[in-house]
Each structure stands twice: as C-alpha cells, then as structure tokens.
PDB file of C-alpha atoms and ligand atoms in Angstrom:
ATOM      1  CA  MET Q   1      23.882  -7.057  -0.945  1.00  0.00           C
ATOM      2  CA  LYS Q   2      26.073  -7.596   2.134  1.00  0.00           C
ATOM      3  CA  ASN Q   3      24.519  -8.797   5.379  1.00  0.00           C
ATOM      4  CA  THR Q   4      26.662  -6.276   7.269  1.00  0.00           C
ATOM      5  CA  ASN Q   5      24.946  -3.329   5.551  1.00  0.00           C
ATOM      6  CA  PRO Q   6      22.608  -1.205   7.702  1.00  0.00           C
ATOM      7  CA  ILE Q   7      18.854  -1.464   8.202  1.00  0.00           C
ATOM      8  CA  GLY Q   8      17.167   1.787   7.106  1.00  0.00           C
ATOM      9  CA  LEU Q   9      14.078   3.310   8.709  1.00  0.00           C
ATOM     10  CA  PHE Q  10      12.113   6.438   7.929  1.00  0.00           C
ATOM     11  CA  ASP Q  11       9.146   8.388   9.245  1.00  0.00           C
ATOM     12  CA  SER Q  12       7.788  11.899   8.905  1.00  0.00           C
ATOM     13  CA  GLY Q  13       9.539  12.548  12.196  1.00  0.00           C
ATOM     14  CA  ILE Q  14       9.769  11.590  15.853  1.00  0.00           C
ATOM     15  CA  GLY Q  15       7.419   8.589  15.600  1.00  0.00           C
ATOM     16  CA  GLY Q  16      10.033   6.502  13.838  1.00  0.00           C
ATOM     17  CA  THR Q  17      12.131   6.488  17.001  1.00  0.00           C
ATOM     18  CA  THR Q  18       9.553   4.192  18.657  1.00  0.00           C
ATOM     19  CA  ILE Q  19      10.139   1.651  15.887  1.00  0.00           C
ATOM     20  CA  TRP Q  20      13.902   2.158  15.952  1.00  0.00           C
ATOM     21  CA  GLN Q  21      13.815   1.343  19.704  1.00  0.00           C
ATOM     22  CA  GLU Q  22      12.049  -1.972  19.046  1.00  0.00           C
ATOM     23  CA  ILE Q  23      14.406  -2.894  16.183  1.00  0.00           C
ATOM     24  CA  HIS Q  24      17.468  -2.014  18.236  1.00  0.00           C
ATOM     25  CA  LYS Q  25      16.168  -3.907  21.300  1.00  0.00           C
ATOM     26  CA  LEU Q  26      15.618  -7.076  19.254  1.00  0.00           C
ATOM     27  CA  MET Q  27      18.694  -6.807  17.002  1.00  0.00           C
ATOM     28  CA  PRO Q  28      21.280  -4.695  18.875  1.00  0.00           C
ATOM     29  CA  THR Q  29      24.155  -5.847  16.669  1.00  0.00           C
ATOM     30  CA  GLU Q  30      22.584  -4.498  13.467  1.00  0.00           C
ATOM     31  CA  ASP Q  31      23.746  -1.124  12.107  1.00  0.00           C
ATOM     32  CA  THR Q  32      20.800   1.260  11.625  1.00  0.00           C
ATOM     33  CA  ILE Q  33      20.107   4.540   9.824  1.00  0.00           C
ATOM     34  CA  PHE Q  34      16.951   6.454  10.761  1.00  0.00           C
ATOM     35  CA  LEU Q  35      15.664   9.262   8.560  1.00  0.00           C
ATOM     36  CA  ALA Q  36      13.192  11.755  10.085  1.00  0.00           C
ATOM     37  CA  ASP Q  37      11.594  13.810   7.306  1.00  0.00           C
ATOM     38  CA  GLN Q  38      10.514  16.509   9.770  1.00  0.00           C
ATOM     39  CA  LYS Q  39      10.610  19.229   7.128  1.00  0.00           C
ATOM     40  CA  ASN Q  40       7.578  17.577   5.524  1.00  0.00           C
ATOM     41  CA  ALA Q  41       5.725  16.483   8.688  1.00  0.00           C
ATOM     42  CA  PRO Q  42       2.952  15.721   9.225  1.00  0.00           C
ATOM     43  CA  TYR Q  43       2.278  13.210   6.469  1.00  0.00           C
ATOM     44  CA  GLY Q  44      -1.163  12.369   7.852  1.00  0.00           C
ATOM     45  CA  THR Q  45      -2.903  15.397   6.337  1.00  0.00           C
ATOM     46  CA  GLN Q  46      -1.316  15.102   2.868  1.00  0.00           C
ATOM     47  CA  THR Q  47      -2.603  13.453  -0.320  1.00  0.00           C
ATOM     48  CA  LYS Q  48      -1.772   9.867  -1.256  1.00  0.00           C
ATOM     49  CA  GLU Q  49       0.364  11.180  -4.153  1.00  0.00           C
ATOM     50  CA  ALA Q  50       2.367  13.476  -1.879  1.00  0.00           C
ATOM     51  CA  ILE Q  51       2.876  10.719   0.727  1.00  0.00           C
ATOM     52  CA  LEU Q  52       4.087   8.353  -2.002  1.00  0.00           C
ATOM     53  CA  ALA Q  53       6.517  10.925  -3.441  1.00  0.00           C
ATOM     54  CA  LEU Q  54       7.991  11.728  -0.007  1.00  0.00           C
ATOM     55  CA  SER Q  55       8.285   8.039   0.912  1.00  0.00           C
ATOM     56  CA  HIS Q  56       9.972   7.278  -2.404  1.00  0.00           C
ATOM     57  CA  LYS Q  57      12.500  10.071  -1.827  1.00  0.00           C
ATOM     58  CA  ASN Q  58      13.284   8.781   1.678  1.00  0.00           C
ATOM     59  CA  ILE Q  59      13.767   5.174   0.571  1.00  0.00           C
ATOM     60  CA  GLN Q  60      15.969   6.270  -2.336  1.00  0.00           C
ATOM     61  CA  TYR Q  61      18.175   8.130   0.142  1.00  0.00           C
ATOM     62  CA  LEU Q  62      18.439   5.048   2.376  1.00  0.00           C
ATOM     63  CA  VAL Q  63      19.166   2.817  -0.628  1.00  0.00           C
ATOM     64  CA  ASP Q  64      21.934   5.246  -1.663  1.00  0.00           C
ATOM     65  CA  GLN Q  65      23.416   4.803   1.839  1.00  0.00           C
ATOM     66  CA  GLY Q  66      23.588   1.046   1.186  1.00  0.00           C
ATOM     67  CA  CYS Q  67      20.646  -0.088   3.344  1.00  0.00           C
ATOM     68  CA  LYS Q  68      19.912  -3.802   2.944  1.00  0.00           C
ATOM     69  CA  LEU Q  69      16.245  -3.417   3.973  1.00  0.00           C
ATOM     70  CA  VAL Q  70      13.983  -0.460   4.756  1.00  0.00           C
ATOM     71  CA  VAL Q  71      11.368  -0.281   7.489  1.00  0.00           C
ATOM     72  CA  VAL Q  72       8.613   2.203   6.695  1.00  0.00           C
ATOM     73  CA  ALA Q  73       8.240   3.324  10.327  1.00  0.00           C
ATOM     74  CA  CYS Q  74       5.039   5.188   9.507  1.00  0.00           C
ATOM     75  CA  ASN Q  75       1.475   3.858   9.325  1.00  0.00           C
ATOM     76  CA  THR Q  76       0.434   6.715   7.046  1.00  0.00           C
ATOM     77  CA  ALA Q  77       3.132   5.967   4.463  1.00  0.00           C
ATOM     78  CA  THR Q  78       2.502   2.222   4.665  1.00  0.00           C
ATOM     79  CA  THR Q  79      -1.271   2.385   4.234  1.00  0.00           C
ATOM     80  CA  ASN Q  80      -1.020   4.884   1.364  1.00  0.00           C
ATOM     81  CA  ALA Q  81       2.033   3.730  -0.546  1.00  0.00           C
ATOM     82  CA  ILE Q  82       3.481   0.345   0.409  1.00  0.00           C
ATOM     83  CA  GLN Q  83       2.502  -1.484  -2.781  1.00  0.00           C
ATOM     84  CA  GLU Q  84       3.948   1.176  -5.078  1.00  0.00           C
ATOM     85  CA  LEU Q  85       7.107   1.407  -2.951  1.00  0.00           C
ATOM     86  CA  ARG Q  86       7.669  -2.355  -3.022  1.00  0.00           C
ATOM     87  CA  SER Q  87       7.379  -2.372  -6.785  1.00  0.00           C
ATOM     88  CA  SER Q  88       9.886   0.516  -7.140  1.00  0.00           C
ATOM     89  CA  PHE Q  89      12.752  -0.995  -5.124  1.00  0.00           C
ATOM     90  CA  THR Q  90      14.440  -4.375  -5.100  1.00  0.00           C
ATOM     91  CA  ILE Q  91      15.396  -4.528  -1.402  1.00  0.00           C
ATOM     92  CA  PRO Q  92      12.830  -5.856   1.116  1.00  0.00           C
ATOM     93  CA  ILE Q  93      10.499  -3.131   2.412  1.00  0.00           C
ATOM     94  CA  ILE Q  94       8.688  -3.674   5.709  1.00  0.00           C
ATOM     95  CA  GLY Q  95       5.531  -1.720   6.505  1.00  0.00           C
ATOM     96  CA  ILE Q  96       3.584  -0.959   9.675  1.00  0.00           C
ATOM     97  CA  GLU Q  97      -0.190  -0.985  10.042  1.00  0.00           C
ATOM     98  CA  PRO Q  98      -2.569  -0.480  12.982  1.00  0.00           C
ATOM     99  CA  ALA Q  99      -2.657  -3.671  15.098  1.00  0.00           C
ATOM    100  CA  ILE Q 100      -6.309  -4.529  14.469  1.00  0.00           C
ATOM    101  CA  LYS Q 101      -5.758  -8.285  14.251  1.00  0.00           C
ATOM    102  CA  PRO Q 102      -4.223  -8.665  17.739  1.00  0.00           C
ATOM    103  CA  ALA Q 103      -6.799  -6.227  19.128  1.00  0.00           C
ATOM    104  CA  SER Q 104      -9.646  -8.298  17.651  1.00  0.00           C
ATOM    105  CA  LEU Q 105      -8.257 -11.375  19.426  1.00  0.00           C
ATOM    106  CA  LEU Q 106      -7.772  -9.592  22.755  1.00  0.00           C
ATOM    107  CA  THR Q 107     -11.048  -7.678  23.074  1.00  0.00           C
ATOM    108  CA  LYS Q 108     -13.665  -9.096  25.449  1.00  0.00           C
ATOM    109  CA  THR Q 109     -16.335  -6.531  24.630  1.00  0.00           C
ATOM    110  CA  SER Q 110     -15.846  -6.990  20.855  1.00  0.00           C
ATOM    111  CA  THR Q 111     -15.256  -3.260  20.745  1.00  0.00           C
ATOM    112  CA  ILE Q 112     -11.901  -1.804  19.798  1.00  0.00           C
ATOM    113  CA  GLY Q 113     -10.797   1.746  19.178  1.00  0.00           C
ATOM    114  CA  VAL Q 114      -8.275   2.847  16.572  1.00  0.00           C
ATOM    115  CA  LEU Q 115      -6.526   6.201  16.914  1.00  0.00           C
ATOM    116  CA  ALA Q 116      -4.566   7.091  13.751  1.00  0.00           C
ATOM    117  CA  THR Q 117      -3.873   9.907  11.309  1.00  0.00           C
ATOM    118  CA  LYS Q 118      -6.391  11.068   8.720  1.00  0.00           C
ATOM    119  CA  GLY Q 119      -4.166   9.607   5.997  1.00  0.00           C
ATOM    120  CA  THR Q 120      -4.257   6.152   7.590  1.00  0.00           C
ATOM    121  CA  ILE Q 121      -7.958   6.096   8.462  1.00  0.00           C
ATOM    122  CA  THR Q 122      -9.037   7.212   4.985  1.00  0.00           C
ATOM    123  CA  SER Q 123      -6.640   4.918   3.089  1.00  0.00           C
ATOM    124  CA  ASP Q 124      -7.957   2.081   0.912  1.00  0.00           C
ATOM    125  CA  LEU Q 125      -5.655  -0.411   2.630  1.00  0.00           C
ATOM    126  CA  PHE Q 126      -6.960   0.414   6.102  1.00  0.00           C
ATOM    127  CA  THR Q 127     -10.629   0.507   5.118  1.00  0.00           C
ATOM    128  CA  SER Q 128     -10.340  -2.815   3.298  1.00  0.00           C
ATOM    129  CA  LYS Q 129      -8.741  -4.440   6.387  1.00  0.00           C
ATOM    130  CA  LEU Q 130     -11.685  -3.371   8.566  1.00  0.00           C
ATOM    131  CA  LYS Q 131     -13.966  -5.622   6.538  1.00  0.00           C
ATOM    132  CA  LEU Q 132     -12.024  -8.664   7.760  1.00  0.00           C
ATOM    133  CA  TYR Q 133     -13.517  -8.253  11.251  1.00  0.00           C
ATOM    134  CA  PRO Q 134     -17.315  -8.217  10.813  1.00  0.00           C
ATOM    135  CA  ASN Q 135     -17.935  -9.344  14.393  1.00  0.00           C
ATOM    136  CA  VAL Q 136     -15.889  -6.603  16.018  1.00  0.00           C
ATOM    137  CA  LYS Q 137     -17.098  -3.053  16.452  1.00  0.00           C
ATOM    138  CA  ILE Q 138     -14.193  -0.863  15.372  1.00  0.00           C
ATOM    139  CA  ILE Q 139     -14.390   2.763  16.456  1.00  0.00           C
ATOM    140  CA  GLU Q 140     -12.138   4.895  14.253  1.00  0.00           C
ATOM    141  CA  GLN Q 141     -10.839   8.228  15.470  1.00  0.00           C
ATOM    142  CA  ILE Q 142      -8.567  10.620  13.623  1.00  0.00           C
ATOM    143  CA  GLY Q 143      -5.938  12.102  15.930  1.00  0.00           C
ATOM    144  CA  TYR Q 144      -6.148  15.625  14.503  1.00  0.00           C
ATOM    145  CA  ASN Q 145      -3.116  17.723  15.532  1.00  0.00           C
ATOM    146  CA  LEU Q 146      -1.487  15.140  17.808  1.00  0.00           C
ATOM    147  CA  VAL Q 147       1.549  14.652  15.553  1.00  0.00           C
ATOM    148  CA  THR Q 148       1.958  18.413  15.072  1.00  0.00           C
ATOM    149  CA  LEU Q 149       2.004  18.938  18.847  1.00  0.00           C
ATOM    150  CA  ILE Q 150       4.598  16.173  19.364  1.00  0.00           C
ATOM    151  CA  GLU Q 151       6.744  17.522  16.517  1.00  0.00           C
ATOM    152  CA  SER Q 152       6.677  21.017  18.025  1.00  0.00           C
ATOM    153  CA  GLY Q 153       7.785  19.841  21.471  1.00  0.00           C
ATOM    154  CA  GLN Q 154       4.319  20.093  23.062  1.00  0.00           C
ATOM    155  CA  LEU Q 155       3.895  16.462  24.091  1.00  0.00           C
ATOM    156  CA  HIS Q 156       3.142  17.397  27.692  1.00  0.00           C
ATOM    157  CA  SER Q 157       0.923  20.404  26.963  1.00  0.00           C
ATOM    158  CA  GLN Q 158      -2.604  21.011  28.254  1.00  0.00           C
ATOM    159  CA  GLU Q 159      -3.732  21.160  24.624  1.00  0.00           C
ATOM    160  CA  MET Q 160      -2.539  17.573  24.137  1.00  0.00           C
ATOM    161  CA  LYS Q 161      -4.476  16.403  27.211  1.00  0.00           C
ATOM    162  CA  ASP Q 162      -7.611  18.215  26.063  1.00  0.00           C
ATOM    163  CA  LEU Q 163      -7.431  16.743  22.554  1.00  0.00           C
ATOM    164  CA  LEU Q 164      -6.863  13.205  23.827  1.00  0.00           C
ATOM    165  CA  GLN Q 165      -9.793  13.552  26.193  1.00  0.00           C
ATOM    166  CA  LEU Q 166     -11.978  14.765  23.345  1.00  0.00           C
ATOM    167  CA  TYR Q 167     -10.996  11.831  21.111  1.00  0.00           C
ATOM    168  CA  LEU Q 168     -10.910   9.017  23.670  1.00  0.00           C
ATOM    169  CA  LEU Q 169     -13.854   9.551  26.004  1.00  0.00           C
ATOM    170  CA  PRO Q 170     -16.531   8.877  23.347  1.00  0.00           C
ATOM    171  CA  MET Q 171     -14.694   5.635  22.527  1.00  0.00           C
ATOM    172  CA  VAL Q 172     -14.745   4.635  26.190  1.00  0.00           C
ATOM    173  CA  GLU Q 173     -18.458   5.445  26.384  1.00  0.00           C
ATOM    174  CA  GLN Q 174     -19.075   3.084  23.454  1.00  0.00           C
ATOM    175  CA  GLY Q 175     -17.525   0.177  25.359  1.00  0.00           C
ATOM    176  CA  MET Q 176     -13.995   0.073  23.914  1.00  0.00           C
ATOM    177  CA  ASP Q 177     -11.765  -2.271  25.952  1.00  0.00           C
ATOM    178  CA  THR Q 178      -8.768  -2.274  23.573  1.00  0.00           C
ATOM    179  CA  LEU Q 179      -7.179   0.823  22.075  1.00  0.00           C
ATOM    180  CA  VAL Q 180      -4.941   0.512  19.012  1.00  0.00           C
ATOM    181  CA  LEU Q 181      -2.336   3.242  18.600  1.00  0.00           C
ATOM    182  CA  GLY Q 182      -2.189   3.402  14.793  1.00  0.00           C
ATOM    183  CA  CYS Q 183       0.567   5.970  14.414  1.00  0.00           C
ATOM    184  CA  THR Q 184       4.191   5.513  15.408  1.00  0.00           C
ATOM    185  CA  HIS Q 185       4.218   8.862  17.204  1.00  0.00           C
ATOM    186  CA  TYR Q 186       1.463   7.781  19.602  1.00  0.00           C
ATOM    187  CA  PRO Q 187       3.347   5.376  21.918  1.00  0.00           C
ATOM    188  CA  TYR Q 188       4.788   8.577  23.441  1.00  0.00           C
ATOM    189  CA  LEU Q 189       1.209   9.465  24.433  1.00  0.00           C
ATOM    190  CA  THR Q 190       0.632   6.256  26.417  1.00  0.00           C
ATOM    191  CA  PRO Q 191       1.474   7.725  29.862  1.00  0.00           C
ATOM    192  CA  ILE Q 192      -0.951  10.619  29.256  1.00  0.00           C
ATOM    193  CA  ILE Q 193      -3.651   8.333  27.800  1.00  0.00           C
ATOM    194  CA  LYS Q 194      -3.427   6.125  30.909  1.00  0.00           C
ATOM    195  CA  THR Q 195      -4.425   9.072  33.091  1.00  0.00           C
ATOM    196  CA  LEU Q 196      -7.522   9.674  30.947  1.00  0.00           C
ATOM    197  CA  ILE Q 197      -9.100   6.248  30.334  1.00  0.00           C
ATOM    198  CA  PRO Q 198     -10.098   3.389  32.680  1.00  0.00           C
ATOM    199  CA  GLU Q 199      -7.300   1.075  33.768  1.00  0.00           C
ATOM    200  CA  HIS Q 200      -8.826  -2.087  32.264  1.00  0.00           C
ATOM    201  CA  ILE Q 201      -8.490  -0.774  28.688  1.00  0.00           C
ATOM    202  CA  LEU Q 202      -5.572  -2.390  26.891  1.00  0.00           C
ATOM    203  CA  ILE Q 203      -3.364  -0.084  24.815  1.00  0.00           C
ATOM    204  CA  ILE Q 204      -1.511  -1.762  21.966  1.00  0.00           C
ATOM    205  CA  ASP Q 205       0.739  -0.765  19.085  1.00  0.00           C
ATOM    206  CA  SER Q 206       2.585  -2.611  16.315  1.00  0.00           C
ATOM    207  CA  GLY Q 207       6.205  -1.790  17.184  1.00  0.00           C
ATOM    208  CA  GLU Q 208       7.320  -5.109  18.641  1.00  0.00           C
ATOM    209  CA  ALA Q 209       5.551  -7.128  15.928  1.00  0.00           C
ATOM    210  CA  VAL Q 210       7.242  -5.077  13.210  1.00  0.00           C
ATOM    211  CA  ALA Q 211      10.667  -5.648  14.747  1.00  0.00           C
ATOM    212  CA  LYS Q 212      10.031  -9.420  14.870  1.00  0.00           C
ATOM    213  CA  HIS Q 213       8.799  -9.402  11.284  1.00  0.00           C
ATOM    214  CA  THR Q 214      11.877  -7.454  10.192  1.00  0.00           C
ATOM    215  CA  GLN Q 215      14.132 -10.045  11.837  1.00  0.00           C
ATOM    216  CA  LYS Q 216      12.250 -12.860  10.101  1.00  0.00           C
ATOM    217  CA  ILE Q 217      12.505 -11.240   6.657  1.00  0.00           C
ATOM    218  CA  LEU Q 218      16.217 -10.507   7.128  1.00  0.00           C
ATOM    219  CA  GLY Q 219      16.714 -14.155   8.054  1.00  0.00           C
ATOM    220  CA  GLU Q 220      14.820 -15.370   5.001  1.00  0.00           C
ATOM    221  CA  HIS Q 221      17.034 -13.198   2.768  1.00  0.00           C
ATOM    222  CA  HIS Q 222      20.227 -14.306   4.583  1.00  0.00           C
ATOM    223  CA  LEU Q 223      20.755 -10.685   5.561  1.00  0.00           C
ATOM    224  CA  LEU Q 224      21.109 -10.920   9.359  1.00  0.00           C
ATOM    225  CA  THR Q 225      24.451  -9.484  10.433  1.00  0.00           C
ATOM    226  CA  PRO Q 226      27.036 -11.948  11.703  1.00  0.00           C
ATOM    227  CA  HIS Q 227      28.484  -9.208  13.968  1.00  0.00           C
ATOM    228  CA  THR Q 228      28.335  -9.758  17.708  1.00  0.00           C
ATOM    229  CA  ASN Q 229      29.301  -6.261  18.855  1.00  0.00           C
ATOM    230  CA  LYS Q 230      26.792  -3.396  19.251  1.00  0.00           C
ATOM    231  CA  GLY Q 231      25.708  -1.970  15.890  1.00  0.00           C
ATOM    232  CA  SER Q 232      26.215   1.665  14.873  1.00  0.00           C
ATOM    233  CA  THR Q 233      23.268   4.070  14.860  1.00  0.00           C
ATOM    234  CA  VAL Q 234      22.763   7.202  12.777  1.00  0.00           C
ATOM    235  CA  PHE Q 235      19.767   9.545  13.154  1.00  0.00           C
ATOM    236  CA  TYR Q 236      19.256  12.100  10.355  1.00  0.00           C
ATOM    237  CA  THR Q 237      16.761  14.961  10.191  1.00  0.00           C
ATOM    238  CA  ASN Q 238      16.252  17.750   7.649  1.00  0.00           C
ATOM    239  CA  VAL Q 239      15.383  20.457  10.226  1.00  0.00           C
ATOM    240  CA  ASN Q 240      16.969  21.775  13.404  1.00  0.00           C
ATOM    241  CA  PRO Q 241      17.656  18.578  15.392  1.00  0.00           C
ATOM    242  CA  SER Q 242      16.914  19.960  18.886  1.00  0.00           C
ATOM    243  CA  ILE Q 243      13.438  18.431  19.370  1.00  0.00           C
ATOM    244  CA  LEU Q 244      14.259  15.041  17.794  1.00  0.00           C
ATOM    245  CA  GLN Q 245      17.380  14.962  19.977  1.00  0.00           C
ATOM    246  CA  THR Q 246      15.188  14.801  23.106  1.00  0.00           C
ATOM    247  CA  PHE Q 247      13.622  11.570  21.758  1.00  0.00           C
ATOM    248  CA  ALA Q 248      16.934  10.008  20.666  1.00  0.00           C
ATOM    249  CA  PRO Q 249      19.098   7.704  22.792  1.00  0.00           C
ATOM    250  CA  GLU Q 250      21.555   9.640  24.960  1.00  0.00           C
ATOM    251  CA  ASP Q 251      24.642   8.468  23.082  1.00  0.00           C
ATOM    252  CA  ILE Q 252      23.268   9.403  19.636  1.00  0.00           C
ATOM    253  CA  GLN Q 253      23.923  12.858  18.182  1.00  0.00           C
ATOM    254  CA  VAL Q 254      21.151  13.666  15.678  1.00  0.00           C
ATOM    255  CA  GLN Q 255      22.619  15.035  12.447  1.00  0.00           C
ATOM    256  CA  GLN Q 256      20.959  17.669  10.264  1.00  0.00           C
ATOM    257  CA  ILE Q 257      21.338  17.000   6.534  1.00  0.00           C
ATOM    258  CA  GLU Q 258      19.585  17.882   3.268  1.00  0.00           C
ATOM    259  CA  PHE Q 259      17.323  15.187   1.837  1.00  0.00           C
TER     260      PHE Q 259
HETATM  261  N1  DGL J   1       4.238   8.561  12.423  1.00  0.00           N
HETATM  262  C1  DGL J   1       3.425   8.482  11.287  1.00  0.00           C
HETATM  263  C2  DGL J   1       2.414   7.393  11.301  1.00  0.00           C
HETATM  264  O1  DGL J   1       2.696   6.344  11.828  1.00  0.00           O
HETATM  265  C3  DGL J   1       3.115   9.730  10.525  1.00  0.00           C
HETATM  266  C4  DGL J   1       2.396  10.783  11.270  1.00  0.00           C
HETATM  267  C5  DGL J   1       2.252  12.020  10.420  1.00  0.00           C
HETATM  268  O2  DGL J   1       3.257  12.519   9.925  1.00  0.00           O
HETATM  269  O3  DGL J   1       1.113  12.472  10.276  1.00  0.00           O
HETATM  270  O4  DGL J   1       1.343   7.514  10.767  1.00  0.00           O
END
C-alpha cells in the first residue's frame, strides 16, 4: 500500500462531513474520499445485519478506489459492525463511538447525557461500555427523527427545535452538565441546542479525537503522506447531491454515483 493513497470515509450521509472536516483540518495534505450512502439513510433505525451489510459495501467501494485506511464516520455503523468489518478487510479501519470517557472525566455533577441513534444506544458495544462508568449517571436518549430531518434539509425547522427540546429538557432536569453528541450528524445541531439548554452544560463529540487517532494509526503503519501541498478531496453520494452540497466545502463539487 502506498502512503500517497487516499484516506476513505463513509457515513449514511451528511454526518460524515463533520468527521471529514476534522481529518482535513489535522491532515490537510492527505487525499480524501468521502462516501455518503444517503440512499440508505438513516442507518440508526435498521437491524445490525443491515448496518453491517451496508458498511461492508461502502468499505469495499473505498478499498476498490485504493484507500489506504477507512474511517467509519458513523457511530451507528461502528457500534454495530466494527469487529466484523475489521476482520473482513486488511487495511486499518478506524471507528467512532460516543465520547463517554472524556465526558466522565469532565462532569462535575457525575451526570452525563448521551444523544445518539437507536442503533447506537441499543448496540452491544455501547451498552457494554456503559458498565465501565459505575459512578457516573448516564442518561441515554434516542434522537428519533433528527437524522431524517437533517438529511431532508430541515436542520433549521421548528420540528427540529421541538424534538430537541423534548429530548434534552428531561436530561437537564436530571442534572446533566455534559452532553455527548453520539452521532456524527449532531454537531450541526450544536447552535440550536445551545439556545435550548443552560450555558454551563458542556457539549462534546468525538470528531477531533477520531482525527488524532487516525493520524496516529497512519503513522504507526508508515502511511502518512509525504506530500506538502493541499490534498485532493472527493465527495460521493448515491442520491441527488443538492442537500449534501450545502454541507460540503465551497470548492468541492459533490458527485452522484452508483454504489
Ligand atoms: N451519522 C451516523 C451516526 O453517527 C448515522 C446516523 C443514521 O444514519 O441514523 O450514527
């Protein structure tokens, strides 16, 4: 494998762009290919078997494009399928999980909230991780419909505000002082969330940590690019690109392909 090959990323859709941004910020000279499987979004309401099959298909596509490493830019796919995916491919595969560990270190009230998809919250991986923090009260909340609204261009809708209020206020009432955004789509909700919950509540996600981990693993495999110029970026989707385009960097033209 050549160190000049691209880094691949995939998600069910728009959420993966938040991870791409962190990867690109940290390693701007790396070439990247981002796959948004919007035709099959959301993943969060599907079975473990379906999530695994879709994730496998996406990684195979990225491997066929020559990717030297793949970032699963999706908590739902990671928590349901990462072990099986790692055993199916030989390149390094990086996953993303809700940032419970940093939240458990930051909380002063020993009460954290986790907002994530149904697929993540009900996964064996996620539920087994919760047991590692017996002294922290962890309030789990499924973000029903949030991804669907973002994917359909309704990020700034009244419905979004109403749903967030419904999900978050009970967590605030239970003393949450740290909120974990456990889905890569949710960082786009941060400005809205800030208008709904008290200012002292910390909002955290795993994007930056995943980018740092990706850099470390590339280094360990001697796969960091030696290039010093800005890397190339390709965004692919399998539906009409117009909504994803509004979340993509200005100089990137999202391409619609079959995968
Ligand atoms: N962005 C994804 C995640 O991090 C998937 C959301 C979905 O498709 O339900 O969980």
